[in-house]
XYZ file of C-alpha atoms in Angstrom:
416
model
C 138.651 -109.151 -100.773
C 136.778 -108.074 -103.758
C 137.347 -104.774 -105.362
C 133.654 -104.012 -105.016
C 133.418 -104.813 -101.414
C 132.774 -101.378 -100.236
C 130.426 -100.394 -102.928
C 127.215 -98.680 -101.539
C 124.324 -101.447 -101.001
C 121.488 -101.197 -103.415
C 118.951 -98.459 -102.356
C 115.955 -99.803 -100.016
C 113.041 -99.957 -102.069
C 110.797 -97.032 -101.104
C 107.510 -95.680 -102.643
C 108.173 -92.715 -104.750
C 106.561 -89.569 -103.630
C 106.131 -86.342 -105.880
C 106.489 -83.018 -104.056
C 105.968 -80.370 -106.426
C 107.188 -82.363 -109.350
C 110.115 -83.449 -107.461
C 110.414 -86.973 -107.059
C 111.518 -88.487 -103.621
C 111.709 -92.067 -103.055
C 111.024 -94.876 -105.640
C 114.467 -95.115 -106.975
C 114.771 -91.537 -107.985
C 117.900 -89.407 -107.513
C 118.583 -88.383 -103.487
C 117.131 -84.978 -103.337
C 118.763 -82.072 -101.322
C 116.561 -80.056 -99.366
C 117.078 -77.161 -97.188
C 115.092 -74.744 -94.556
C 114.825 -70.838 -94.288
C 115.529 -69.461 -90.974
C 113.700 -65.720 -92.187
C 110.516 -64.980 -90.576
C 108.052 -66.070 -93.323
C 105.882 -63.118 -92.522
C 108.740 -60.899 -94.050
C 108.060 -61.927 -97.590
C 111.179 -59.920 -99.014
C 113.539 -61.627 -96.895
C 111.995 -65.193 -97.293
C 111.708 -64.839 -100.989
C 115.397 -63.662 -101.243
C 116.680 -66.386 -99.039
C 114.616 -69.157 -100.750
C 116.114 -67.797 -103.920
C 119.622 -67.936 -102.578
C 118.875 -71.663 -101.440
C 117.593 -72.852 -104.251
C 120.401 -71.341 -106.421
C 122.871 -73.063 -104.410
C 121.142 -76.256 -105.564
C 118.338 -76.790 -103.035
C 115.819 -78.702 -104.892
C 113.204 -78.366 -101.873
C 112.979 -75.702 -99.580
C 111.019 -75.664 -96.137
C 109.679 -72.362 -94.477
C 108.234 -72.066 -91.303
C 104.379 -71.559 -90.885
C 103.767 -70.731 -87.208
C 101.116 -67.923 -87.179
C 98.464 -66.195 -89.195
C 100.910 -63.747 -90.612
C 103.191 -66.327 -92.333
C 100.473 -68.476 -93.505
C 98.967 -65.199 -95.221
C 102.577 -64.518 -96.781
C 102.894 -68.133 -98.076
C 100.972 -67.652 -101.464
C 102.583 -64.095 -101.994
C 105.924 -65.819 -101.582
C 104.980 -68.297 -104.036
C 103.602 -65.754 -106.581
C 106.977 -63.483 -106.231
C 109.279 -66.691 -106.565
C 107.279 -67.735 -109.846
C 107.674 -64.072 -111.185
C 111.211 -64.565 -110.848
C 111.155 -67.914 -112.671
C 111.910 -70.012 -109.880
C 109.889 -73.181 -109.622
C 111.070 -74.221 -106.159
C 108.833 -76.412 -104.188
C 107.794 -75.035 -100.826
C 106.956 -76.919 -97.637
C 105.295 -75.706 -94.895
C 106.648 -76.374 -91.487
C 103.620 -76.777 -88.867
C 103.698 -77.307 -85.224
C 100.853 -77.120 -82.742
C 98.424 -74.997 -84.761
C 98.998 -76.198 -88.025
C 95.464 -77.783 -88.548
C 93.981 -74.414 -87.801
C 96.500 -72.353 -90.127
C 95.696 -74.750 -93.069
C 91.891 -74.476 -92.470
C 91.899 -70.786 -92.124
C 94.292 -69.957 -95.006
C 93.283 -72.235 -97.949
C 95.464 -70.130 -100.288
C 98.353 -71.299 -97.897
C 97.385 -74.877 -98.154
C 97.306 -74.626 -101.805
C 100.501 -72.892 -102.512
C 102.678 -75.206 -100.657
C 103.890 -78.305 -102.273
C 104.208 -80.383 -98.999
C 103.370 -80.242 -95.300
C 105.665 -81.205 -92.744
C 103.891 -82.122 -89.295
C 105.391 -83.535 -86.106
C 103.286 -86.410 -84.221
C 104.936 -85.308 -80.883
C 103.322 -81.833 -80.943
C 100.507 -82.101 -83.383
C 97.943 -81.981 -80.596
C 97.876 -83.498 -77.032
C 95.616 -85.898 -75.283
C 92.089 -86.202 -76.857
C 92.579 -83.626 -79.139
C 95.683 -85.196 -80.935
C 94.092 -87.551 -83.227
C 91.448 -85.064 -84.238
C 94.223 -82.378 -85.056
C 96.294 -84.995 -86.765
C 93.562 -86.293 -88.844
C 92.543 -82.399 -89.986
C 95.728 -81.912 -91.133
C 95.705 -85.054 -93.257
C 92.077 -84.326 -94.413
C 93.592 -80.877 -95.626
C 96.553 -82.489 -97.504
C 93.864 -85.087 -99.216
C 91.704 -81.887 -100.280
C 94.454 -80.288 -101.861
C 96.376 -82.989 -102.883
C 99.706 -82.620 -101.114
C 102.106 -85.064 -99.796
C 102.962 -85.025 -96.113
C 106.278 -85.794 -94.101
C 105.428 -87.030 -90.627
C 108.620 -85.997 -89.010
C 109.402 -87.275 -85.521
C 112.044 -85.566 -83.327
C 113.343 -86.668 -80.251
C 113.167 -83.484 -78.747
C 109.329 -83.278 -79.058
C 108.630 -86.828 -78.467
C 105.197 -88.264 -77.853
C 105.379 -88.471 -74.110
C 102.442 -90.728 -73.914
C 103.711 -93.433 -76.429
C 107.018 -92.945 -74.583
C 105.545 -93.727 -71.139
C 103.554 -96.675 -72.616
C 106.497 -98.360 -73.858
C 108.522 -97.645 -70.652
C 105.978 -99.157 -68.567
C 105.559 -102.085 -70.854
C 109.438 -102.406 -70.759
C 109.246 -102.389 -66.894
C 106.769 -105.010 -66.801
C 108.910 -107.358 -68.785
C 111.731 -107.023 -66.725
C 113.696 -104.342 -68.503
C 114.760 -106.244 -71.533
C 115.489 -102.801 -73.125
C 117.555 -100.283 -72.126
C 116.224 -96.557 -71.816
C 117.957 -95.728 -74.980
C 116.469 -98.690 -76.969
C 113.082 -98.016 -75.650
C 113.645 -94.201 -76.723
C 114.455 -95.309 -80.074
C 111.674 -97.601 -80.419
C 109.526 -94.901 -79.333
C 110.642 -92.732 -82.047
C 110.190 -95.216 -84.874
C 106.877 -96.284 -83.370
C 105.649 -92.747 -83.553
C 106.422 -92.424 -87.070
C 104.923 -95.847 -88.086
C 101.766 -95.350 -86.157
C 101.204 -91.886 -87.314
C 101.787 -93.189 -91.116
C 99.145 -96.242 -90.595
C 96.580 -93.539 -89.242
C 97.285 -90.968 -92.284
C 96.493 -94.001 -94.629
C 93.622 -95.189 -92.577
C 91.917 -91.507 -93.190
C 92.753 -92.014 -96.810
C 96.301 -90.464 -97.488
C 98.068 -93.013 -99.874
C 101.316 -94.184 -99.107
C 102.776 -92.248 -102.028
C 101.935 -89.152 -100.221
C 103.988 -90.034 -97.320
C 107.629 -89.354 -96.290
C 108.799 -90.190 -92.756
C 111.718 -89.000 -90.670
C 113.109 -89.790 -87.562
C 115.364 -87.147 -86.271
C 117.848 -86.926 -83.342
C 120.982 -85.186 -82.570
C 123.256 -88.373 -81.721
C 125.128 -89.811 -84.487
C 124.670 -93.496 -83.328
C 121.122 -93.161 -82.163
C 120.183 -91.593 -85.785
C 122.065 -94.459 -87.375
C 119.730 -96.902 -85.362
C 116.585 -95.356 -85.633
C 116.803 -95.214 -89.601
C 118.050 -98.730 -89.723
C 114.842 -99.731 -87.502
C 112.511 -97.768 -89.825
C 113.820 -98.443 -92.987
C 113.232 -102.284 -92.100
C 109.647 -102.120 -91.049
C 108.639 -99.769 -93.815
C 108.838 -98.884 -97.239
C 107.943 -95.149 -97.195
C 110.223 -92.808 -98.642
C 112.758 -91.364 -96.147
C 113.991 -88.043 -95.124
C 117.519 -88.296 -93.491
C 118.860 -85.396 -91.343
C 120.723 -85.189 -87.981
C 118.621 -82.431 -86.113
C 120.697 -79.819 -83.939
C 123.849 -80.838 -85.885
C 125.936 -77.998 -84.527
C 127.846 -75.286 -85.843
C 130.949 -75.251 -88.208
C 133.077 -78.377 -88.597
C 131.084 -80.271 -85.782
C 127.832 -79.995 -87.523
C 129.274 -81.065 -90.918
C 131.357 -83.968 -89.642
C 128.613 -85.124 -87.244
C 125.919 -84.929 -90.446
C 128.402 -86.434 -92.944
C 129.482 -89.508 -90.472
C 125.864 -90.450 -89.834
C 124.166 -89.634 -93.026
C 126.978 -91.083 -95.025
C 126.697 -94.526 -93.017
C 123.049 -94.711 -93.999
C 123.433 -93.756 -97.623
C 126.121 -96.279 -97.845
C 123.423 -98.716 -96.451
C 121.110 -97.900 -99.166
C 118.963 -96.072 -96.662
C 117.305 -92.318 -97.527
C 115.728 -90.667 -100.376
C 116.129 -86.925 -99.463
C 118.480 -85.258 -97.149
C 119.249 -81.989 -95.338
C 122.301 -80.883 -93.422
C 120.936 -79.111 -90.323
C 123.902 -76.477 -89.635
C 123.590 -73.726 -87.466
C 124.988 -70.768 -89.171
C 127.463 -68.655 -87.790
C 126.624 -65.077 -86.919
C 126.206 -63.496 -90.432
C 126.826 -66.676 -92.025
C 125.594 -67.952 -95.316
C 122.593 -70.095 -95.030
C 123.340 -71.971 -98.490
C 126.277 -73.514 -96.595
C 124.219 -76.378 -95.514
C 123.317 -77.001 -99.340
C 127.004 -77.095 -100.293
C 127.426 -79.767 -97.690
C 124.819 -81.837 -98.553
C 125.634 -81.660 -102.284
C 129.397 -82.504 -101.584
C 128.250 -85.332 -99.105
C 126.332 -86.923 -102.259
C 129.052 -86.000 -104.581
C 132.240 -87.563 -102.862
C 130.121 -90.706 -102.125
C 129.249 -91.100 -105.792
C 125.230 -90.889 -105.566
C 125.006 -87.680 -107.501
C 126.907 -84.962 -109.603
C 126.445 -81.430 -108.827
C 129.724 -79.742 -109.575
C 133.142 -80.122 -111.489
C 135.578 -81.609 -108.829
C 138.722 -79.733 -108.264
C 141.433 -81.955 -106.826
C 144.317 -80.020 -104.808
C 146.983 -81.129 -102.709
C 147.069 -80.054 -99.201
C 150.649 -78.798 -99.269
C 153.956 -79.558 -97.316
C 157.205 -78.170 -96.817
C 157.567 -78.440 -100.556
C 154.935 -75.977 -101.503
C 155.721 -73.011 -99.696
C 154.162 -70.917 -102.294
C 150.609 -70.118 -101.801
C 149.911 -70.075 -105.548
C 148.252 -73.365 -106.109
C 146.304 -72.590 -102.839
C 144.600 -69.534 -104.191
C 144.483 -70.961 -107.541
C 142.396 -73.917 -106.415
C 140.357 -71.638 -104.173
C 139.616 -69.320 -107.137
C 138.588 -72.058 -109.409
C 136.290 -73.718 -106.970
C 134.447 -70.501 -106.197
C 134.114 -69.479 -110.058
C 132.785 -73.167 -110.611
C 130.326 -72.737 -107.861
C 129.419 -69.142 -109.023
C 129.079 -70.134 -112.756
C 127.270 -73.411 -112.277
C 123.597 -71.931 -112.263
C 124.388 -70.681 -115.846
C 126.841 -73.400 -116.823
C 123.945 -76.086 -116.175
C 122.041 -74.628 -118.974
C 124.815 -73.748 -121.212
C 127.045 -76.670 -120.983
C 125.190 -79.921 -120.353
C 127.435 -82.250 -118.700
C 129.929 -79.857 -117.404
C 129.447 -81.029 -113.809
C 131.023 -84.284 -114.462
C 134.157 -82.168 -115.091
C 137.705 -82.843 -113.171
C 140.107 -80.360 -112.581
C 143.685 -80.838 -110.854
C 145.688 -77.767 -109.347
C 148.582 -79.576 -107.797
C 151.508 -78.056 -105.862
C 154.865 -79.692 -106.911
C 156.369 -82.418 -108.941
C 155.730 -85.499 -106.488
C 151.883 -86.116 -107.327
C 151.323 -83.141 -109.473
C 151.850 -84.600 -113.036
C 150.182 -87.732 -112.155
C 146.960 -86.370 -110.563
C 147.009 -83.854 -113.381
C 146.921 -86.691 -115.882
C 144.147 -88.488 -114.066
C 142.056 -85.358 -114.140
C 140.361 -83.624 -117.514
C 142.419 -80.639 -117.200
C 145.157 -80.122 -114.529
C 148.209 -78.180 -113.908
C 151.387 -78.876 -111.614
C 152.703 -75.550 -110.021
C 156.466 -75.433 -109.287
C 157.074 -76.252 -105.740
C 160.086 -74.979 -103.597
C 163.221 -75.168 -105.491
C 161.677 -76.284 -108.738
C 162.089 -74.696 -111.944
C 159.443 -71.925 -112.541
C 157.501 -73.980 -114.852
C 153.741 -75.453 -114.685
C 153.022 -78.124 -117.301
C 149.560 -78.312 -117.823
C 147.682 -81.638 -118.760
C 144.540 -81.937 -120.929
C 142.685 -85.308 -121.391
C 145.505 -87.256 -119.678
C 148.239 -85.797 -121.994
C 150.978 -83.012 -121.379
C 149.544 -80.282 -123.689
C 151.844 -77.361 -122.758
C 153.851 -75.485 -120.009
C 153.077 -72.250 -118.535
C 155.437 -69.742 -117.355
C 155.688 -66.444 -116.304
C 153.850 -64.144 -113.642
C 150.349 -64.762 -114.920
C 150.343 -68.556 -114.653
C 147.265 -68.661 -112.769
C 145.253 -66.345 -114.876
C 146.428 -68.194 -117.810
C 145.140 -71.547 -116.469
C 141.741 -70.258 -115.653
C 141.493 -69.043 -119.261
C 142.421 -72.909 -120.309
C 139.813 -74.139 -117.828
C 137.172 -71.848 -119.409
C 138.329 -72.685 -123.147
C 138.156 -76.391 -122.167
C 134.754 -76.152 -121.080
C 133.491 -74.317 -124.037
C 135.235 -76.658 -126.658
C 133.985 -80.011 -124.650
C 130.684 -78.979 -123.286
C 129.596 -75.777 -125.182
C 129.225 -74.880 -128.889
C 132.711 -75.685 -129.755
C 131.731 -79.302 -129.434
C 128.720 -78.916 -131.417
C 130.702 -77.638 -134.040
C 133.398 -80.198 -134.137
C 130.849 -82.817 -134.093
């Protein structure tokens, strides 16, 4: 079998969409986005969470715009973020009354970088097309892109009923599950076609088809990408909490990304009580990074531990270095261009420690159970020195900092 048999498939060619200066699709790097869970009318809380999500690496942030108070707050949130020096595109999430809020609050319509609407609840019966058109016309007026986001929890029931009746008339060639998938895909495509007929160009439209079942999600996006060249936003909706949400999202999105499908992603994790909302950003970045699509942070390789590593030193050191890297990256990105490509290894014994450390840019092999109290350090594939004593962890952290400065900072410039 070829060594390249499992390389990612080429990205599906999609039309690029500019969202507040961030390009989605068109061959651009896959974009990470997230969503606040604050009351948007609470300006202080929303600004703080948007800032935290953006600092964590979210390139687009979606906020709920569900009533007059939240719509009125949007331009103030935008202004406050700009005063903080944060140029993060804000996406307005509209349901049911988006047409009215955008009409009544033009400052909100202007301040947002993109509108997200759901064809399943943008309007009902005779009002549906009229209210959908009103939102699209506002997007054209203010030159804003729109994500047409279908969700199976609020699927267009008229379309679903019609397709089920058609399927019945044909003798049930499709299962109920297949009809549901077809409804999701058609809802997105029909709405996109209508938006283009109204005058919104394809390079201002992003589509999504979100469900909470992994296999359904994979099937829907495969169908959607085969029928359209619209930019696609990926996300497993209602993914869940903790490891369940992380595993389900990574499994589904990982398969789609491997197939070349997807231009922007969100990991829809349910936060634990008091949990950090930025966790969904970290997971999205790590998914893209481990699959080789983007590089956000230096990689810290660490062994899982076994009976040879009864000491917790390597665990504590790996954790501290990982935390230090994530905390320092906002500054490091500016100060040390290219630092996100750094590879660090923190290993726990002699079995794989030296070899893994040689593969890293800088690595340490800590003594395992019964080994001599010495920790060889490897830099650029060669043994550089051996650390001993009671402050091995602190000494290695200093070495990592010195290495970063020498390779990526002024030390590098001076050497050249």
